[in-house]
N, CA and C atoms as an extended XYZ file, in Angstrom:
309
Properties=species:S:1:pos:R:3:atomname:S:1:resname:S:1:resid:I:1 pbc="F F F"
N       -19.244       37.425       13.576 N   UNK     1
C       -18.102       36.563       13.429 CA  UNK     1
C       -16.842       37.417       13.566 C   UNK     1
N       -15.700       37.112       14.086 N   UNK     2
C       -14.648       37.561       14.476 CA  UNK     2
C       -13.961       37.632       13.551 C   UNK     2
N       -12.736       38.005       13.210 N   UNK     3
C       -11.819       39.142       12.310 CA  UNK     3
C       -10.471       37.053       12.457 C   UNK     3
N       -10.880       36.632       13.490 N   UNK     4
C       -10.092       35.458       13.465 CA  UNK     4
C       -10.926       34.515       13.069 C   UNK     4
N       -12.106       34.222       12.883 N   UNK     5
C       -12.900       33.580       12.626 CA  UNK     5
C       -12.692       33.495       11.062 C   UNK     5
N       -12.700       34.380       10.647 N   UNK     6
C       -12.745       34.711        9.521 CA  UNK     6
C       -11.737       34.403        8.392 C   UNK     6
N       -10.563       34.339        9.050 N   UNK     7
C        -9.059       33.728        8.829 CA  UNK     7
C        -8.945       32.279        8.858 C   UNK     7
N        -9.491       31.609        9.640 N   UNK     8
C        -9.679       30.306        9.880 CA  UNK     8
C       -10.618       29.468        8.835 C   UNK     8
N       -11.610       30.255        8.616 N   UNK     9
C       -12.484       29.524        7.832 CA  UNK     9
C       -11.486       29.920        6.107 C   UNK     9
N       -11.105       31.123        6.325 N   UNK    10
C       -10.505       31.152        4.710 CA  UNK    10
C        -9.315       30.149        4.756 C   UNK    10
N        -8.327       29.947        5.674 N   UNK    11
C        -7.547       28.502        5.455 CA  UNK    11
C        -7.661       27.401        5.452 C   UNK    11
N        -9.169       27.406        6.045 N   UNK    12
C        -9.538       25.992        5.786 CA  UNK    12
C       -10.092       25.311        4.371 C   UNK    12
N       -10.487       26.545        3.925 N   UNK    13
C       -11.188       26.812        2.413 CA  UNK    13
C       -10.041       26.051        1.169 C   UNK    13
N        -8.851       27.164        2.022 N   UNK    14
C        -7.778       26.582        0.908 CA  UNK    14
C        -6.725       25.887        0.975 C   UNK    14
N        -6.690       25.286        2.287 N   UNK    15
C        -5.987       23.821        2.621 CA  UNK    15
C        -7.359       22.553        2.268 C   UNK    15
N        -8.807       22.786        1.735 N   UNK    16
C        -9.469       21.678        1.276 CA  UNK    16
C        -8.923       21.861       -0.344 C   UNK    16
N        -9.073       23.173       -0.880 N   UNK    17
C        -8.913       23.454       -2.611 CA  UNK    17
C        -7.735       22.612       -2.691 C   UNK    17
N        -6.721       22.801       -1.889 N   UNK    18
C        -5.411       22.634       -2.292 CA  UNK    18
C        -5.424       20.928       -2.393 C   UNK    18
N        -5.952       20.171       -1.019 N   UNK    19
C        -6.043       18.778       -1.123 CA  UNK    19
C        -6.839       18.245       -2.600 C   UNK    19
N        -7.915       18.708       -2.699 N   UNK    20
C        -8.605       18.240       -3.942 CA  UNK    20
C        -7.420       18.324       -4.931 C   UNK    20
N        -6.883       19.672       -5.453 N   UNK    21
C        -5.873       19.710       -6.507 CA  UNK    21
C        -5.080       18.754       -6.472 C   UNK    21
N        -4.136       18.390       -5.522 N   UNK    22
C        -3.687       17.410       -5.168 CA  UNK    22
C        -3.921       16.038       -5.767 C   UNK    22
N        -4.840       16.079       -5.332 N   UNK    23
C        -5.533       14.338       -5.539 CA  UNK    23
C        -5.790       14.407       -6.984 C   UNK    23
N        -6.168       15.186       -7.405 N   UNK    24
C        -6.495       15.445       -8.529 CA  UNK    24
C        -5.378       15.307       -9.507 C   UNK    24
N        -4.582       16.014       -9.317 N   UNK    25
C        -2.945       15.529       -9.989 CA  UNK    25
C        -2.638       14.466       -9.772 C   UNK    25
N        -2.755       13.296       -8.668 N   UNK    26
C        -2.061       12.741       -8.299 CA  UNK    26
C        -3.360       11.389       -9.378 C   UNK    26
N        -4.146       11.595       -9.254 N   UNK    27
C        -5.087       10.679      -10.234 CA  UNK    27
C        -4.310       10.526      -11.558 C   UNK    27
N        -4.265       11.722      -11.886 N   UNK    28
C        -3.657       12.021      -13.525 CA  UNK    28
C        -2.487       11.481      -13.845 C   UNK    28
N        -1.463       11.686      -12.935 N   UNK    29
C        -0.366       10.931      -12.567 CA  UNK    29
C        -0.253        9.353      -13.260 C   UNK    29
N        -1.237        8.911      -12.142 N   UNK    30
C        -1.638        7.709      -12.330 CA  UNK    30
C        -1.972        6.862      -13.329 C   UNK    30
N        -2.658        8.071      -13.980 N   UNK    31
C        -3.401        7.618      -15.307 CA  UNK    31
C        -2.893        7.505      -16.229 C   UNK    31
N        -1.891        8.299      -16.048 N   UNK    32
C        -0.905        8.464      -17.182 CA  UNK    32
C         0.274        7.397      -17.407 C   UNK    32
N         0.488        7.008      -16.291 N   UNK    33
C         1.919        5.825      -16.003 CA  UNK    33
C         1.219        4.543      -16.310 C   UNK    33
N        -0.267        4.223      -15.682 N   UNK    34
C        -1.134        3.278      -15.849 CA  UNK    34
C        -0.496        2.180      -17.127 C   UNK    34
N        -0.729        2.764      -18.712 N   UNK    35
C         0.180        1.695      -19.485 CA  UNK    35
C         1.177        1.047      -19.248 C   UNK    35
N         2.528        2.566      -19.199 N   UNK    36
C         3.900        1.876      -19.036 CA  UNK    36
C         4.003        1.275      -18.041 C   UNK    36
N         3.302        1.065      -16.833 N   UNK    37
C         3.165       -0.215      -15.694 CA  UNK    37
C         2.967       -1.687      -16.108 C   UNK    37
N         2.106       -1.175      -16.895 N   UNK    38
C         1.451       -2.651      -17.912 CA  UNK    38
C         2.440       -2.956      -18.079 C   UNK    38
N         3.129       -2.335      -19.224 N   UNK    39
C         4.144       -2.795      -20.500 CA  UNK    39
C         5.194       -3.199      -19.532 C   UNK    39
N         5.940       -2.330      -18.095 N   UNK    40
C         7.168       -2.857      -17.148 CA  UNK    40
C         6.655       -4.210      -16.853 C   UNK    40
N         5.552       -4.283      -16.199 N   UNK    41
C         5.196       -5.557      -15.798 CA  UNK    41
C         5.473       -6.978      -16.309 C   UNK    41
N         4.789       -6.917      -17.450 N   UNK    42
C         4.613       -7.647      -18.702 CA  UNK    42
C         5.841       -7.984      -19.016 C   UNK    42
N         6.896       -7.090      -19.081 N   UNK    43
C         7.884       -7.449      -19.500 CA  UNK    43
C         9.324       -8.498      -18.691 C   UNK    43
N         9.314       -7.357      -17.918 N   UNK    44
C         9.968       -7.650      -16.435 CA  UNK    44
C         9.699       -8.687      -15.558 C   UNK    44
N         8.240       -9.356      -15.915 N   UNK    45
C         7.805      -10.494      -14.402 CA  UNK    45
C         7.437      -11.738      -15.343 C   UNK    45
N         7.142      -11.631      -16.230 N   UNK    46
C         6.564      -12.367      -16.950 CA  UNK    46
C         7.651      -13.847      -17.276 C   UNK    46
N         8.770      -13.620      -17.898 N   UNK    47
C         9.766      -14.577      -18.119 CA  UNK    47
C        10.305      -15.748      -16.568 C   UNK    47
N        10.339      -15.066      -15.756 N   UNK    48
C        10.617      -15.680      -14.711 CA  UNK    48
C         9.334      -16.749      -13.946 C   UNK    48
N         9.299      -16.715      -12.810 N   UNK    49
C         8.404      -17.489      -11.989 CA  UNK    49
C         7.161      -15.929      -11.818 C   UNK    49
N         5.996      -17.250      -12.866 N   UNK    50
C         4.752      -16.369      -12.661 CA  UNK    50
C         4.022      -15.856      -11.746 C   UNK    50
N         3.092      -15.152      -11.954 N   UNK    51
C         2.456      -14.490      -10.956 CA  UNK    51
C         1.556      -15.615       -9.536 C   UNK    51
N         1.120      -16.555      -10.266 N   UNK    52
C         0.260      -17.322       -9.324 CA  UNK    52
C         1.100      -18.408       -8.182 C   UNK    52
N         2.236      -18.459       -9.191 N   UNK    53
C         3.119      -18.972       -8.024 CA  UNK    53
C         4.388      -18.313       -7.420 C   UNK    53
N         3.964      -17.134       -7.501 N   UNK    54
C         5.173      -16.495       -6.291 CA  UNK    54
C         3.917      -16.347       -5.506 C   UNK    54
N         2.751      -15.782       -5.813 N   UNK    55
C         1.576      -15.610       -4.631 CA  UNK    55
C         1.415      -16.550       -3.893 C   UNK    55
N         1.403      -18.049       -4.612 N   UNK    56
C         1.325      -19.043       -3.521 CA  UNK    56
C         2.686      -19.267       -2.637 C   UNK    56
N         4.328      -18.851       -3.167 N   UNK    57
C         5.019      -18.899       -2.210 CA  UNK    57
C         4.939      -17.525       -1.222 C   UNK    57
N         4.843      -16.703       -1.832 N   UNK    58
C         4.472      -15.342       -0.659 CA  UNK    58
C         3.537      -15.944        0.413 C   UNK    58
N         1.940      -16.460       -0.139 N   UNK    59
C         1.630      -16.204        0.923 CA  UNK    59
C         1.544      -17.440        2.342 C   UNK    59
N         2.716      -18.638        2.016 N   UNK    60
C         2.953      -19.555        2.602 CA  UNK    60
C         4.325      -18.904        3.586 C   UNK    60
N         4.855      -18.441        3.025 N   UNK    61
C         6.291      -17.679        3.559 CA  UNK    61
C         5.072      -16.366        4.809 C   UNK    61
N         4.382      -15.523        4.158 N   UNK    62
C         3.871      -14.587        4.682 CA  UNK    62
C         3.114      -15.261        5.906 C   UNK    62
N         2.339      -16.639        5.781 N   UNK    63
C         1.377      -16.897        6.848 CA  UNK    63
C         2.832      -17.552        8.238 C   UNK    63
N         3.830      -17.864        7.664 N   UNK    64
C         4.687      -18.872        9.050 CA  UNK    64
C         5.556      -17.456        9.353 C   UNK    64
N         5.892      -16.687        8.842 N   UNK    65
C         6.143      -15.289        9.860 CA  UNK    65
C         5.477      -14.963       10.332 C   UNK    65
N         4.252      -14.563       10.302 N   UNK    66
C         2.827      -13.444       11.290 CA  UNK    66
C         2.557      -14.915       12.036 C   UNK    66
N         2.556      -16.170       11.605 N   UNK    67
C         2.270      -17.242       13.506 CA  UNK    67
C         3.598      -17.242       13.875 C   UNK    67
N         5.011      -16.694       13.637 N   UNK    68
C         6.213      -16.455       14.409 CA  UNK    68
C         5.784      -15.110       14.756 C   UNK    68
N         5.215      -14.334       14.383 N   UNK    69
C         4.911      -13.025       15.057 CA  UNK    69
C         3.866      -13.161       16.495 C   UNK    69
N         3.226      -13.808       16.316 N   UNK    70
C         1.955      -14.053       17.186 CA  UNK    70
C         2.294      -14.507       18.310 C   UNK    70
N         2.952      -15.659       17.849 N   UNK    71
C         3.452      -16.489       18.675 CA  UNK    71
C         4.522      -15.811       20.099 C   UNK    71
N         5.546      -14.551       19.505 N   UNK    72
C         6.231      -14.183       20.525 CA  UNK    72
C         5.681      -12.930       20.708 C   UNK    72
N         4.493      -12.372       20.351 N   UNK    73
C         3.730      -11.469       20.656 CA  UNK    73
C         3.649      -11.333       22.515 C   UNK    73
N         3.031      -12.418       22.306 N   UNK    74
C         2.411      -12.685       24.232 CA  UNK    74
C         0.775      -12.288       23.746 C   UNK    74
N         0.374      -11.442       24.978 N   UNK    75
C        -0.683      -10.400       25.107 CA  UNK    75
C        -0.758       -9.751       24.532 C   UNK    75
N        -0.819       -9.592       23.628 N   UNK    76
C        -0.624       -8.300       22.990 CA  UNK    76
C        -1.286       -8.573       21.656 C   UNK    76
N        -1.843       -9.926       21.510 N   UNK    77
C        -2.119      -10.247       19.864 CA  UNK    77
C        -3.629       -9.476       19.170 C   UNK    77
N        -4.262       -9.468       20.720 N   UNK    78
C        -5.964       -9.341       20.478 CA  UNK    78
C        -5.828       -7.248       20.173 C   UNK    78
N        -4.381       -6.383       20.928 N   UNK    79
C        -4.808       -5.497       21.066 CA  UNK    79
C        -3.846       -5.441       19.346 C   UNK    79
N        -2.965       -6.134       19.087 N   UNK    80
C        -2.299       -5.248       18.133 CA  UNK    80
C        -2.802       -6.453       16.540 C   UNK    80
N        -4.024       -6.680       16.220 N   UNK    81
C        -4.869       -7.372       15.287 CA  UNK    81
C        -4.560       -6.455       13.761 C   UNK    81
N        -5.338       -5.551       14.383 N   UNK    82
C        -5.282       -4.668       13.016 CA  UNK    82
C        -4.223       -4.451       12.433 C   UNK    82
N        -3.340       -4.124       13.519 N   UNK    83
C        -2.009       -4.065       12.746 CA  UNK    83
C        -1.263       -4.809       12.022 C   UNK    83
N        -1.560       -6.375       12.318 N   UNK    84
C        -1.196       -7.411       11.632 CA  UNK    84
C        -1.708       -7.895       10.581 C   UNK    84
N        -3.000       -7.600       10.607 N   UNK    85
C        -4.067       -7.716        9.338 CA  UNK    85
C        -3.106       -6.660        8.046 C   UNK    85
N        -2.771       -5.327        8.557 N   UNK    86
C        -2.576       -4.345        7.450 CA  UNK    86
C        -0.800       -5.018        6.740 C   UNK    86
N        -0.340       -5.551        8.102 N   UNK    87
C         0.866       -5.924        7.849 CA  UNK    87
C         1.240       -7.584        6.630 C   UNK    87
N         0.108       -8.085        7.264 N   UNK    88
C         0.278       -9.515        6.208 CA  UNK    88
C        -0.153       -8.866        5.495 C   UNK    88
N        -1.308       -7.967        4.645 N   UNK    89
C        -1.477       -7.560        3.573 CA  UNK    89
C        -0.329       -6.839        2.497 C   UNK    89
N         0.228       -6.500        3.164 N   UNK    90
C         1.490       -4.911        2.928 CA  UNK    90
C         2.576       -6.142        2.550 C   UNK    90
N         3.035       -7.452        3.364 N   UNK    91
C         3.744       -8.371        2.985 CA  UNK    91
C         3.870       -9.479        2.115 C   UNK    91
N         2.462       -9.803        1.775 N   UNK    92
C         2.355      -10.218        1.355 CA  UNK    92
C         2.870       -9.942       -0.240 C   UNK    92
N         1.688       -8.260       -0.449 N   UNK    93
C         1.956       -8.052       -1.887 CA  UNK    93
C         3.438       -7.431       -2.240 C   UNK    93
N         3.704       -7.202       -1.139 N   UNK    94
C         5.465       -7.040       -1.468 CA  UNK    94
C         6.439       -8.309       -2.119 C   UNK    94
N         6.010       -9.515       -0.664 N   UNK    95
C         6.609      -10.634       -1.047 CA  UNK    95
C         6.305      -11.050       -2.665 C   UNK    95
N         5.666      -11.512       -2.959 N   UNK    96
C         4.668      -11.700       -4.180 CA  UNK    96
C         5.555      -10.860       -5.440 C   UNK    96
N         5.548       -9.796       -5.591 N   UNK    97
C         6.338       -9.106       -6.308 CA  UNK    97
C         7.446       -9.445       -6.452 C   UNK    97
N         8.196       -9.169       -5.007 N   UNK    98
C         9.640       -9.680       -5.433 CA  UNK    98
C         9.833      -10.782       -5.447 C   UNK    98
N         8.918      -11.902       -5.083 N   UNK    99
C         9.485      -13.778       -5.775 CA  UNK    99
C         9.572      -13.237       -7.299 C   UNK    99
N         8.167      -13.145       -7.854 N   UNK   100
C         8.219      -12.967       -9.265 CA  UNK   100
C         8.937      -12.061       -9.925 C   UNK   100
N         9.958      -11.275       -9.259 N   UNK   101
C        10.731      -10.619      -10.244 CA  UNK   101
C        12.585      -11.306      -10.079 C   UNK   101
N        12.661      -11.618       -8.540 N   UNK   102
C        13.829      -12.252       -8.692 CA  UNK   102
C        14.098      -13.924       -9.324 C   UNK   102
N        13.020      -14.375       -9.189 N   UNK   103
C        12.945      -15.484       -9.696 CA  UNK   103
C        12.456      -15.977      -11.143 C   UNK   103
């Protein structure tokens, strides 16, 4: 094995250590905020327009944009799918959020 070979495999070693650490913090992170999310939530969304019905206005608002999307798409609907799939998802739970917090 080569003198570069050898270099390569050791950065690869510790650009994986480093990702694990990473993730690993970034879990903990998580875990840690996990309550006070609760408690913001709870607090913050709760008084206004609830959760089940901003979802049902999100995702009535979310479905007549993506068939205005489709619609002036053209050709292009069958190649760019996925993207719209990730996108009503991503809009949805956005929309959803912010009915229930501005409202």
């Amino acid at each position: 094995m080569s003198n570069e070979d050898a270099r390569d495999r050791k950065a690869a070693r510790l650009t994986g250590i480093a990702l694990v650490v990473m993730v690993l913090v970034l879990i903990g992170v998580v875990a840690l905020w996990f309550p006070a999310l609760g408690d913001f939530l709870s607090t913050s969304i709760t008084p206004g327009v609830d959760l089940k019905a901003a979802a049902l206005g999100s995702f009535l608002v979310t479905i007549v944009l993506f068939v205005v999307f489709a619609a002036v798409s053209g050709d292009g609907l069958i190649g760019e799918l996925q993207f719209m799939l990730a996108a009503f998802f991503s809009f949805f739970l956005i929309l959803t959020f912010l009915i229930a917090w501005i409202f």
